[in-house]
Amino acid sequence: MAADRAPENPYLAARQEWTERYGSYVQAARAWRIIGVIAMIMAVIGFSYAMYMSTQVKLVPYIVEVDKLGNAVTAGIPQQIEYADARVVRATLGNFVASFRSITPDAVVQKQYVDRTYALLRASDPATQKINAWFRGNSPFERAKNSTVAIEANNIVALSNQTYQIDWTEFERDRKGRETGTRRFRGIATVALTAPQDEATIRLNPIGLYVQDFDWTAQL
């Protein structure tokens, strides 16, 4: 009998009706919010890891040396090959002698010659003391007032892994350009190779070659 049933609570009925109609939407929205937060966290972690890895990347060059015909001679990463072979050492010693013995009336260029000479010398080595003594008694700036000297390297031969014989010719001229003398010299240089560590050294001494000892004499 309808009269004997308890009246239905309108608030409970409304809540049940709302839950049935909109509860699934609320749950879906909550799930998407959770997924969005997780995705954002993963994106931040991934970006941070990528930034970290970008700072850790180290490029290792692979060097291939070819001859005049284009054939590969040597190859490898820098740790596996000589960073200064005998040909480069001989060329560097030729430039050292030219810088040490050349005389030019241009004071700026003469200073560059002196700087290049000392770039291959270390204060504690005997060669430095010998060249210091030479410059004290033979100032290139004073000699340039009356004459110039041009250098021609004739021969550079390795006597051992550390010692080289250098033969060169000096052509002396007066300030009017007339040749006043030609002399031949022979020098014995003992060298050491130390890889340069700073940019200033690399500019003047790229292979890190230092003349430890140097003796020279005029040839008859």
PDB file of C-alpha atoms in Angstrom, residues 1 24 26 31 56 75 78 89 92 96 102 112 180:
ATOM      1  CA  MET A   1       0.000   0.000   0.000  1.00  0.00           C
ATOM      2  CA  SER A  24      31.673   9.351 -14.742  1.00  0.00           C
ATOM      3  CA  VAL A  26      34.249  13.814 -12.904  1.00  0.00           C
ATOM      4  CA  ALA A  31      42.140  10.690 -14.438  1.00  0.00           C
ATOM      5  CA  GLN A  56      78.972  15.659 -21.406  1.00  0.00           C
ATOM      6  CA  ALA A  75      94.875   7.476 -39.626  1.00  0.00           C
ATOM      7  CA  PRO A  78      94.974  11.989 -31.845  1.00  0.00           C
ATOM      8  CA  VAL A  89     110.175  18.982 -36.088  1.00  0.00           C
ATOM      9  CA  THR A  92     110.162  24.020 -36.728  1.00  0.00           C
ATOM     10  CA  PHE A  96     113.909  28.611 -35.127  1.00  0.00           C
ATOM     11  CA  SER A 102     117.859  36.901 -39.190  1.00  0.00           C
ATOM     12  CA  GLN A 112     108.709  39.064 -33.796  1.00  0.00           C
ATOM     13  CA  THR A 180     128.935  41.951 -48.073  1.00  0.00           C
TER      14      THR A 180
END
